Short mmCIF file of C-alpha atoms (C1' of nucleotides) in Angstrom, two decimals:
data_model
loop_
_atom_site.label_atom_id
_atom_site.label_comp_id
_atom_site.label_asym_id
_atom_site.label_seq_id
_atom_site.Cartn_x
_atom_site.Cartn_y
_atom_site.Cartn_z
CA UNK A 779 -31.10 23.26 -23.99
CA UNK A 780 -28.22 24.03 -21.70
CA UNK A 781 -26.41 27.18 -22.39
CA UNK A 782 -23.19 26.81 -24.22
CA UNK A 783 -20.34 26.84 -21.64
CA UNK A 784 -17.99 29.63 -22.40
CA UNK A 785 -14.43 28.43 -21.65
CA UNK A 786 -12.63 30.55 -19.11
CA UNK A 787 -9.86 32.42 -20.86
CA UNK A 788 -6.41 31.77 -19.66
CA UNK A 789 -6.08 35.41 -18.56
CA UNK A 790 -8.96 35.15 -16.03
CA UNK A 791 -7.37 32.53 -14.01
CA UNK A 792 -3.98 33.59 -12.45
CA UNK A 793 -1.24 31.56 -14.02
CA UNK A 794 -0.56 28.41 -12.00
CA UNK A 795 2.55 29.23 -10.01
CA UNK A 796 5.33 26.79 -10.29
CA UNK A 797 5.48 24.29 -7.53
CA UNK A 798 8.54 24.37 -5.31
CA UNK A 799 9.46 23.65 -1.70
CA UNK A 800 9.52 27.40 -1.14
CA UNK A 801 6.10 27.85 -2.56
CA UNK A 802 4.63 25.02 -0.46
CA UNK A 803 6.12 26.46 2.73
CA UNK A 804 5.04 29.96 1.93
CA UNK A 805 1.44 28.89 1.49
CA UNK A 806 1.65 26.77 4.61
CA UNK A 807 2.88 29.79 6.60
CA UNK A 808 0.15 32.03 5.32
CA UNK A 809 -2.53 29.44 6.28
CA UNK A 810 -0.99 28.90 9.67
CA UNK A 811 -0.98 32.54 10.47
CA UNK A 812 -4.47 33.18 9.26
CA UNK A 813 -6.32 30.04 10.32
CA UNK A 814 -4.06 27.99 12.57
CA UNK A 815 -1.81 24.92 11.86
CA UNK A 816 -4.91 22.66 12.06
CA UNK A 817 -5.87 24.01 8.54
CA UNK A 818 -2.43 23.40 7.09
CA UNK A 819 -3.25 19.89 5.64
CA UNK A 820 -1.64 18.27 2.57
CA UNK A 821 -5.05 18.45 0.87
CA UNK A 822 -5.62 22.08 1.61
CA UNK A 823 -2.03 22.92 0.61
CA UNK A 824 -2.54 21.10 -2.58
CA UNK A 825 -5.75 22.68 -3.55
CA UNK A 826 -4.38 26.17 -2.89
CA UNK A 827 -1.43 25.20 -5.19
CA UNK A 828 -3.78 23.91 -7.83
CA UNK A 829 -2.57 20.38 -7.69
CA UNK A 830 -3.22 16.97 -5.92
CA UNK A 831 -1.89 16.11 -2.53
CA UNK A 832 0.53 13.49 -3.89
CA UNK A 833 2.38 16.21 -5.72
CA UNK A 834 3.48 17.86 -2.39
CA UNK A 835 5.55 14.71 -1.51
CA UNK A 836 8.07 15.69 -4.08
CA UNK A 837 8.93 18.77 -1.86
CA UNK A 838 8.25 17.70 1.68
CA UNK A 839 8.94 14.35 3.29
CA UNK A 840 5.76 14.18 5.36
CA UNK A 841 3.71 16.35 7.72
CA UNK A 842 6.19 16.26 10.56
CA UNK A 843 8.97 17.51 8.39
CA UNK A 844 6.78 20.30 7.00
CA UNK A 845 6.09 21.37 10.56
CA UNK A 846 9.78 21.44 11.27
CA UNK A 847 10.25 23.82 8.31
CA UNK A 848 7.47 26.08 9.51
CA UNK A 849 9.19 26.32 12.99
CA UNK A 850 12.50 27.21 11.35
CA UNK A 851 10.71 29.88 9.28
CA UNK A 852 9.15 31.39 12.48
CA UNK A 853 12.54 31.33 14.26
CA UNK A 854 14.07 33.45 11.48
CA UNK A 855 12.41 36.37 13.19
CA UNK A 856 14.12 36.08 16.54
CA UNK A 857 16.04 39.10 17.77
CA UNK A 858 19.42 38.32 19.13
CA UNK A 859 19.86 39.60 22.68
CA UNK A 860 21.54 42.97 22.97
CA UNK A 861 25.37 42.73 22.91
CA UNK A 862 26.74 43.05 26.49
CA UNK A 863 23.51 42.11 28.21
CA UNK A 864 23.91 39.96 31.36
CA UNK A 865 23.75 36.27 30.48
CA UNK A 866 20.67 35.54 32.53
CA UNK A 867 18.88 38.49 31.00
CA UNK A 868 19.86 37.29 27.59
CA UNK A 869 18.50 33.81 28.21
CA UNK A 870 15.19 35.40 29.45
CA UNK A 871 15.01 37.58 26.38
CA UNK A 872 15.58 34.81 23.96
CA UNK A 873 13.42 32.18 25.61
CA UNK A 874 10.48 34.47 26.03
CA UNK A 875 10.55 35.29 22.38
CA UNK A 876 10.50 31.62 21.56
CA UNK A 877 7.72 31.02 24.02
CA UNK A 878 5.62 33.87 22.64
CA UNK A 879 6.12 32.51 19.11
CA UNK A 880 4.81 29.15 20.09
CA UNK A 881 1.98 30.55 22.17
CA UNK A 882 0.70 31.98 19.01
CA UNK A 883 0.81 28.53 17.34
CA UNK A 884 0.10 26.06 20.04
CA UNK A 885 -0.48 23.17 17.71
CA UNK A 886 2.94 23.72 16.18
CA UNK A 887 4.27 23.55 19.73
CA UNK A 888 2.65 20.11 19.98
CA UNK A 889 4.37 19.01 16.81
CA UNK A 890 7.78 20.49 17.97
CA UNK A 891 7.70 18.42 21.10
CA UNK A 892 7.99 15.27 18.98
CA UNK A 893 10.37 16.73 16.52
CA UNK A 894 14.18 17.03 16.46
CA UNK A 895 14.36 20.41 14.71
CA UNK A 896 17.58 20.82 12.72
CA UNK A 897 17.03 23.90 10.57
CA UNK A 898 19.64 26.66 10.49
CA UNK A 899 17.56 29.08 12.55
CA UNK A 900 16.90 26.57 15.20
CA UNK A 901 20.65 25.82 15.40
CA UNK A 902 21.45 29.47 15.64
CA UNK A 903 18.93 29.83 18.43
CA UNK A 904 20.38 26.92 20.37
CA UNK A 905 23.85 28.24 19.77
CA UNK A 906 22.86 31.65 21.33
CA UNK A 907 21.34 30.07 24.38
CA UNK A 908 24.46 27.84 24.85
CA UNK A 909 26.68 30.85 24.44
CA UNK A 910 24.87 32.71 27.21
CA UNK A 911 24.89 29.83 29.57
CA UNK A 912 28.60 29.19 28.94
CA UNK A 913 29.29 32.87 29.43
CA UNK A 914 27.48 32.68 32.75
CA UNK A 915 29.90 30.03 33.90
CA UNK A 916 27.62 27.06 33.54
CA UNK A 917 29.54 23.87 33.06
CA UNK A 918 29.63 22.42 29.51
CA UNK A 919 27.43 19.37 30.31
CA UNK A 920 24.99 21.40 32.45
CA UNK A 921 24.75 23.94 29.61
CA UNK A 922 24.18 21.25 26.95
CA UNK A 923 21.62 19.30 28.96
CA UNK A 924 20.14 22.43 30.31
CA UNK A 925 19.40 24.00 27.02
CA UNK A 926 17.35 20.95 26.08
CA UNK A 927 15.51 21.24 29.37
CA UNK A 928 14.72 24.94 28.95
CA UNK A 929 13.45 24.38 25.47
CA UNK A 930 11.33 21.49 26.68
CA UNK A 931 9.84 23.73 29.41
CA UNK A 932 9.05 26.55 27.06
CA UNK A 933 7.57 24.19 24.37
CA UNK A 934 5.47 22.21 26.86
CA UNK A 935 4.20 25.35 28.41
CA UNK A 936 3.10 26.61 25.00
CA UNK A 937 1.35 23.28 24.43
CA UNK A 938 -0.44 23.43 27.75
CA UNK A 939 -1.44 27.08 27.87
CA UNK A 940 -1.99 27.59 24.14
CA UNK A 941 -4.36 24.66 23.65
CA UNK A 942 -6.34 25.50 26.62
CA UNK A 943 -6.82 29.18 25.81
CA UNK A 944 -8.26 28.27 22.45
CA UNK A 945 -10.53 25.41 22.85
CA UNK A 946 -14.05 25.44 24.38
CA UNK A 947 -13.70 21.84 25.39
CA UNK A 948 -10.56 22.59 27.25
CA UNK A 949 -12.44 25.23 29.25
CA UNK A 950 -14.76 22.57 30.31
CA UNK A 951 -11.90 20.52 31.51
CA UNK A 952 -10.29 23.42 33.40
CA UNK A 953 -13.67 23.88 35.02
CA UNK A 954 -14.01 20.25 35.93
CA UNK A 955 -10.52 20.03 37.38
CA UNK A 956 -11.08 23.18 39.44
CA UNK A 957 -14.26 21.78 40.72
CA UNK A 958 -12.66 18.45 41.53
CA UNK A 959 -9.89 20.13 43.42
CA UNK A 960 -12.12 22.51 45.35
CA UNK A 961 -14.47 19.79 46.30
CA UNK A 962 -11.72 17.23 47.09
CA UNK A 963 -12.55 15.83 50.48
CA UNK A 964 -10.22 17.11 53.21
CA UNK A 965 -9.86 13.66 54.58
CA UNK A 966 -9.01 12.00 51.35
CA UNK A 967 -6.68 14.67 49.99
CA UNK A 968 -5.29 16.52 52.96
CA UNK A 969 -2.22 18.09 51.21
CA UNK A 970 -4.38 19.42 48.45
CA UNK A 971 -6.45 20.87 51.17
CA UNK A 972 -3.40 22.54 52.73
CA UNK A 973 -2.35 24.43 49.53
CA UNK A 974 -5.75 24.62 47.83
CA UNK A 975 -5.47 28.31 47.09
CA UNK A 976 -1.95 28.25 45.86
CA UNK A 977 -2.91 25.53 43.35
CA UNK A 978 -4.87 28.23 41.44
CA UNK A 979 -2.93 31.29 42.38
CA UNK A 980 -0.78 33.36 40.08
CA UNK A 981 -1.16 34.40 36.48
CA UNK A 982 0.31 32.32 33.60
CA UNK A 983 3.14 34.81 33.40
CA UNK A 984 4.04 34.49 37.03
CA UNK A 985 3.98 30.81 36.99
CA UNK A 986 6.05 30.63 33.76
CA UNK A 987 8.58 32.96 35.41
CA UNK A 988 8.66 30.74 38.55
CA UNK A 989 9.21 27.62 36.48
CA UNK A 990 11.97 29.33 34.37
CA UNK A 991 13.79 30.66 37.51
CA UNK A 992 13.56 27.38 39.31
CA UNK A 993 14.92 25.50 36.24
CA UNK A 994 17.67 27.95 35.56
CA UNK A 995 18.77 28.12 39.18
CA UNK A 996 18.82 24.29 39.25
CA UNK A 997 20.84 24.04 36.04
CA UNK A 998 23.30 26.70 37.10
CA UNK A 999 23.89 24.95 40.47
CA UNK A 1000 24.11 21.41 39.02
CA UNK A 1001 27.14 19.56 40.22
CA UNK B 455 -32.51 -19.92 -5.84
CA UNK B 456 -30.55 -18.57 -2.98
CA UNK B 457 -30.27 -21.03 -0.02
CA UNK B 458 -32.43 -20.27 2.91
CA UNK B 459 -30.45 -18.28 5.32
CA UNK B 460 -30.38 -20.04 8.58
CA UNK B 461 -30.60 -17.53 11.39
CA UNK B 462 -27.63 -17.75 13.74
CA UNK B 463 -28.94 -19.03 17.05
CA UNK B 464 -28.65 -16.74 19.93
CA UNK B 465 -26.26 -19.14 21.57
CA UNK B 466 -23.60 -19.04 18.83
CA UNK B 467 -23.06 -15.30 19.09
CA UNK B 468 -21.87 -14.21 22.56
CA UNK B 469 -24.71 -12.17 23.96
CA UNK B 470 -24.13 -8.50 23.19
CA UNK B 471 -22.75 -7.13 26.40
CA UNK B 472 -24.72 -4.19 27.80
CA UNK B 473 -23.15 -0.84 26.95
CA UNK B 474 -21.90 1.14 29.73
CA UNK B 475 -19.09 3.71 30.54
CA UNK B 476 -17.17 0.97 32.31
CA UNK B 477 -17.46 -1.41 29.35
CA UNK B 478 -16.27 1.30 26.94
CA UNK B 479 -13.25 2.10 29.18
CA UNK B 480 -12.46 -1.55 29.67
CA UNK B 481 -12.33 -2.18 25.97
CA UNK B 482 -10.36 1.02 25.38
CA UNK B 483 -7.71 -0.05 28.04
CA UNK B 484 -7.33 -3.46 26.44
CA UNK B 485 -6.81 -1.96 22.89
CA UNK B 486 -4.39 0.57 24.28
CA UNK B 487 -2.33 -2.03 26.05
CA UNK B 488 -2.30 -4.46 23.04
CA UNK B 489 -2.03 -2.08 20.12
CA UNK B 490 -1.38 1.45 21.43
CA UNK B 491 -3.62 4.45 21.92
CA UNK B 492 -3.62 5.31 18.14
CA UNK B 493 -5.98 2.30 17.73
CA UNK B 494 -8.42 3.45 20.39
CA UNK B 495 -10.71 5.21 18.03
CA UNK B 496 -14.43 5.77 18.52
CA UNK B 497 -15.12 3.65 15.47
CA UNK B 498 -12.93 0.82 16.62
CA UNK B 499 -14.42 0.98 20.13
CA UNK B 500 -17.85 0.94 18.64
CA UNK B 501 -17.25 -2.01 16.35
CA UNK B 502 -15.78 -4.11 19.33
CA UNK B 503 -18.88 -3.19 21.30
CA UNK B 504 -21.18 -4.07 18.45
CA UNK B 505 -22.63 -0.74 17.90
CA UNK B 506 -22.15 2.51 15.95
CA UNK B 507 -19.74 5.24 17.01
CA UNK B 508 -22.64 7.55 17.81
CA UNK B 509 -23.62 5.36 20.73
CA UNK B 510 -20.47 5.97 22.53
CA UNK B 511 -21.26 9.56 23.07
CA UNK B 512 -23.81 8.58 25.59
CA UNK B 513 -21.00 7.41 27.95
CA UNK B 514 -18.09 9.66 27.06
CA UNK B 515 -18.02 13.40 26.10
CA UNK B 516 -15.35 13.11 23.53
CA UNK B 517 -11.98 11.59 22.76
CA UNK B 518 -10.09 13.87 25.18
CA UNK B 519 -12.36 12.99 28.07
CA UNK B 520 -11.90 9.32 27.22
CA UNK B 521 -8.09 9.78 27.32
CA UNK B 522 -8.49 11.39 30.76
CA UNK B 523 -10.35 8.33 31.94
CA UNK B 524 -7.62 6.03 30.66
CA UNK B 525 -5.02 7.97 32.47
CA UNK B 526 -6.86 7.74 35.65
CA UNK B 527 -7.29 3.94 35.13
CA UNK B 528 -3.48 3.60 34.72
CA UNK B 529 -2.81 5.75 37.80
CA UNK B 530 -4.93 3.29 39.92
CA UNK B 531 -1.91 1.07 39.90
CA UNK B 532 0.53 3.46 41.57
CA UNK B 533 2.25 2.10 44.58
CA UNK B 534 2.32 4.78 47.41
CA UNK B 535 5.88 5.47 48.57
CA UNK B 536 6.99 3.46 51.62
CA UNK B 537 5.98 4.96 54.88
CA UNK B 538 8.91 6.84 56.46
CA UNK B 539 10.84 7.25 53.34
CA UNK B 540 12.79 10.49 52.97
CA UNK B 541 10.66 13.02 51.13
CA UNK B 542 12.98 13.36 48.21
CA UNK B 543 13.20 9.65 47.81
CA UNK B 544 9.37 9.48 47.92
CA UNK B 545 9.03 12.09 45.19
CA UNK B 546 11.55 10.17 43.04
CA UNK B 547 9.76 6.94 43.61
CA UNK B 548 6.33 8.40 42.77
CA UNK B 549 7.35 10.35 39.77
CA UNK B 550 9.36 7.61 38.16
CA UNK B 551 6.43 5.33 38.38
CA UNK B 552 4.32 7.98 36.61
CA UNK B 553 6.97 8.51 33.98
CA UNK B 554 7.37 4.71 33.38
CA UNK B 555 3.63 4.47 32.96
CA UNK B 556 3.62 7.29 30.34
CA UNK B 557 6.71 5.94 28.57
CA UNK B 558 4.73 2.85 27.86
CA UNK B 559 1.98 5.00 26.37
CA UNK B 560 3.56 7.98 24.62
CA UNK B 561 0.50 9.04 22.82
CA UNK B 562 -1.43 9.03 25.99
CA UNK B 563 1.25 11.42 27.34
CA UNK B 564 0.65 13.68 24.32
CA UNK B 565 -3.01 13.82 25.28
CA UNK B 566 -2.37 14.38 28.95
CA UNK B 567 -0.29 17.46 28.20
CA UNK B 568 -3.41 19.16 26.86
CA UNK B 569 -5.77 17.75 29.50
CA UNK B 570 -6.64 18.88 32.97
CA UNK B 571 -6.94 15.47 34.54
CA UNK B 572 -9.39 15.44 37.44
CA UNK B 573 -9.94 11.76 38.22
CA UNK B 574 -9.67 10.43 41.77
CA UNK B 575 -6.52 8.69 41.16
CA UNK B 576 -4.86 11.71 39.63
CA UNK B 577 -5.90 13.75 42.61
CA UNK B 578 -4.49 11.10 44.98
CA UNK B 579 -1.22 11.16 43.07
CA UNK B 580 -0.90 14.99 43.26
CA UNK B 581 -1.85 14.86 46.91
CA UNK B 582 0.96 12.46 47.60
CA UNK B 583 3.45 14.54 45.81
CA UNK B 584 2.23 17.67 47.54
CA UNK B 585 2.40 15.90 50.93
CA UNK B 586 6.10 14.91 50.25
CA UNK B 587 7.15 18.36 49.20
CA UNK B 588 5.43 19.99 52.16
CA UNK B 589 7.02 17.49 54.53
CA UNK B 590 10.33 18.35 52.97
CA UNK B 591 9.85 22.03 54.12
CA UNK B 592 9.01 23.33 50.67
CA UNK B 593 6.81 26.56 50.97
CA UNK B 594 3.15 26.17 50.12
CA UNK B 595 3.31 28.14 46.89
CA UNK B 596 6.48 26.53 45.75
CA UNK B 597 5.04 23.09 46.43
CA UNK B 598 1.74 23.83 44.56
CA UNK B 599 3.43 25.42 41.57
CA UNK B 600 6.30 22.93 41.70
CA UNK B 601 4.02 19.92 41.48
CA UNK B 602 2.64 21.22 38.26
CA UNK B 603 6.12 21.72 37.01
CA UNK B 604 7.37 18.28 37.88
CA UNK B 605 4.33 16.68 36.33
CA UNK B 606 4.88 18.80 33.24
CA UNK B 607 8.52 17.70 33.06
CA UNK B 608 7.54 14.04 33.44
CA UNK B 609 4.81 14.16 30.84
CA UNK B 610 6.83 16.17 28.32
CA UNK B 611 9.75 13.75 28.63
CA UNK B 612 7.37 10.87 28.01
CA UNK B 613 6.08 12.51 24.91
CA UNK B 614 9.50 13.24 23.61
CA UNK B 615 11.30 9.98 24.34
CA UNK B 616 8.30 7.75 23.83
CA UNK B 617 7.37 9.02 20.42
CA UNK B 618 10.91 8.95 19.22
CA UNK B 619 11.65 5.45 20.29
CA UNK B 620 8.67 4.11 18.54
CA UNK B 621 8.52 5.73 15.19
CA UNK B 622 10.81 5.08 12.16
CA UNK B 623 10.24 8.59 10.94
CA UNK B 624 11.42 10.05 14.20
CA UNK B 625 14.65 8.10 13.74
CA UNK B 626 15.30 9.74 10.64
CA UNK B 627 14.83 13.04 12.33
CA UNK B 628 17.14 12.20 15.13
CA UNK B 629 19.74 11.28 12.54
CA UNK B 630 19.17 14.49 10.65
CA UNK B 631 19.55 16.60 13.74
CA UNK B 632 22.57 14.70 14.83
CA UNK B 633 24.16 15.27 11.36
CA UNK B 634 23.17 18.87 11.42
CA UNK B 635 24.71 19.42 14.79
CA UNK B 636 27.91 17.45 13.94
CA UNK B 637 28.33 19.34 10.78
CA UNK B 638 27.45 22.82 12.21
CA UNK B 639 30.17 25.02 11.00
CA UNK B 640 32.44 26.13 13.84
CA UNK B 641 32.43 29.72 12.57
CA UNK B 642 28.62 29.88 12.57
CA UNK B 643 27.73 28.00 15.67
CA UNK B 644 30.74 28.44 17.97
CA UNK B 645 28.95 27.49 21.17
CA UNK B 646 27.53 24.35 19.70
CA UNK B 647 31.10 23.56 18.72
CA UNK B 648 32.37 24.02 22.28
CA UNK B 649 29.95 21.50 23.82
CA UNK B 650 29.35 19.33 20.81
CA UNK B 651 29.99 16.11 22.60
CA UNK B 652 27.88 16.86 25.57
CA UNK B 653 24.96 17.58 23.37
CA UNK B 654 24.71 13.83 22.73
CA UNK B 655 26.17 12.50 25.99
CA UNK B 656 24.30 10.55 28.63
CA UNK B 657 21.56 7.96 28.58
CA UNK B 658 17.97 9.01 28.71
CA UNK B 659 17.93 7.87 32.29
CA UNK B 660 20.87 10.10 33.21
CA UNK B 661 19.46 13.05 31.45
CA UNK B 662 16.00 12.57 33.01
CA UNK B 663 17.78 12.37 36.40
CA UNK B 664 19.62 15.54 35.72
CA UNK B 665 16.48 17.31 34.75
CA UNK B 666 14.56 16.11 37.74
CA UNK B 667 17.34 17.13 40.21
CA UNK B 668 17.81 20.60 38.65
CA UNK B 669 14.13 21.19 38.85
CA UNK B 670 13.61 19.84 42.40
CA UNK B 671 16.67 21.84 43.64
CA UNK B 672 15.25 24.95 41.99
CA UNK B 673 11.88 24.50 43.39
CA UNK B 674 13.14 23.73 46.91
CA UNK B 675 15.31 26.79 46.80
CA UNK B 676 12.66 29.14 45.35
CA UNK B 677 12.36 32.33 47.41
"C1'" DA C 1338 -36.15 8.75 27.02
"C1'" DC C 1339 -32.72 6.33 25.05
"C1'" DC C 1340 -30.21 5.02 21.19
"C1'" DT C 1341 -28.18 4.86 16.41
"C1'" DG C 1342 -27.89 4.77 10.94
"C1'" DA C 1343 -26.25 7.47 8.03
"C1'" DA C 1344 -24.19 11.46 6.79
"C1'" DC C 1345 -21.00 15.44 7.09
"C1'" DA C 1346 -16.75 16.90 6.52
"C1'" DC C 1347 -12.73 15.66 6.48
"C1'" DC C 1348 -7.56 13.19 7.09
"C1'" DG C 1349 -2.10 11.30 5.35
"C1'" DT C 1350 0.08 8.55 2.25
"C1'" DT C 1351 1.04 5.38 -1.70
"C1'" DC C 1352 1.64 3.83 -6.23
"C1'" DA C 1353 0.46 2.68 -10.88
"C1'" DA C 1354 0.09 5.09 -14.80
"C1'" DG C 1355 0.62 8.97 -17.08
"C1'" DT C 1356 3.66 12.90 -19.76
"C1'" DA D 643 12.68 11.82 -14.84
"C1'" DC D 644 9.07 14.04 -13.04
"C1'" DC D 645 4.49 14.32 -11.67
"C1'" DT D 646 -0.28 13.09 -10.14
"C1'" DG D 647 -5.35 10.86 -10.30
"C1'" DA D 648 -7.32 7.80 -7.86
"C1'" DA D 649 -7.45 4.89 -4.39
"C1'" DC D 650 -6.61 2.95 0.25
"C1'" DA D 651 -7.63 3.11 4.68
"C1'" DC D 652 -9.13 5.58 7.66
"C1'" DC D 653 -10.91 9.71 11.19
"C1'" DG D 654 -14.49 12.56 15.19
"C1'" DT D 655 -18.79 14.27 15.79
"C1'" DT D 656 -23.76 15.38 14.77
"C1'" DC D 657 -28.58 14.80 14.32
"C1'" DA D 658 -32.84 13.29 12.41
"C1'" DA D 659 -35.32 9.47 12.88
"C1'" DG D 660 -36.02 5.43 14.92
"C1'" DT D 661 -37.95 2.26 19.15
#
DNA sequence: ACCTGAACACCGTTCAAGT
DNA sequence: ACCTGAACACCGTTCAAGT
């Protein structure tokens, strides 16, 4: 005889929270912070919200759109640069916050690269960057195109560095590439040979700073 | 009574080609060219090669490593810049070939961004770029770090543009962002308002050229 | 030693059929 | 009108058990 199954009383299970876009995004944010974006799947979200994956499509268009919402959520925490700060210092301050944000969520960075974010916090962020460039005397077109470029640099850097830091496979690749470069025959790759050491020199921070300065100089000087 | 099953003669089925790394990569290349990298899955590859997916792991480490091999295969077709060409023209010529290659395979570009390619053709490509920069009088460190940056720009651009051109979803996003920017309240986003038109101006080609020039100027001028 | 069937542990998205 | 069970059409990778 199987024991009589005692039904779980309504009280023991927390009341099923009402579904809403806000609820979906809140759960997604929590999972992303605790376990990474990889774990933020429609199925996982649905099961945490006590429903089936199909139900989520009432509140989000698809995975890409959800990722856009997560980005905007993260950007709500950006500190505006101090009033009166020099324009270049302001750009550095803003962009490095953005980069740090994405470094913490490299797979979100991957998504962002193929997204056209359009949330209010993203627009505010772009507006601040534009304002600083314009205040620095950068021409309207250079400022507009340059902001795109600076954001692309920051995002791509987060994708590159972030993913590599986290995955064991990627470490194997770094190792392989380093070996390949170090062993590259002098005769076949003479230029690699000439700058061999510089190819691996510098910290991530130094290289990012170099990249940022080069790009900003180029943008500011654009005819 | 079920009809006697006549065994297919060996002649009627093409002899099962011997598995090898070269065979795997050849099939992968064909599928990528004809149907896009998305279709190059271990399962699809295995079925085309008349085996199970597990067997492929004898010849490739994993999907990322396979993508690296595909990149190197594509790079074998790069034309070296004409001898005696000015260094900057050479860099343009090489990088635009690379960019064009990745534009045709945007999802490969996505993979490349998280890869450390180390194939012979990639090394040769990097070596040529380095040689041109050094010939142009760029300092060793700026050349080494700059090559990384130029490749990142080209790859990230291919990811952004490529993916967007191809997907219907992405078009929706572009539209959404354009709407958001056009409707951005003047009071809330004053700088966006000031350069509104420039945010959408220019062809992809013009913007890429701007990006490339800005970056190369910045690298060449780096202290 | 080399190879692989079958399994493990998942995915995103759609749509007919509920309530 | 709003919601969702179930299905569709897949994934990459591992490993025990072959030959």
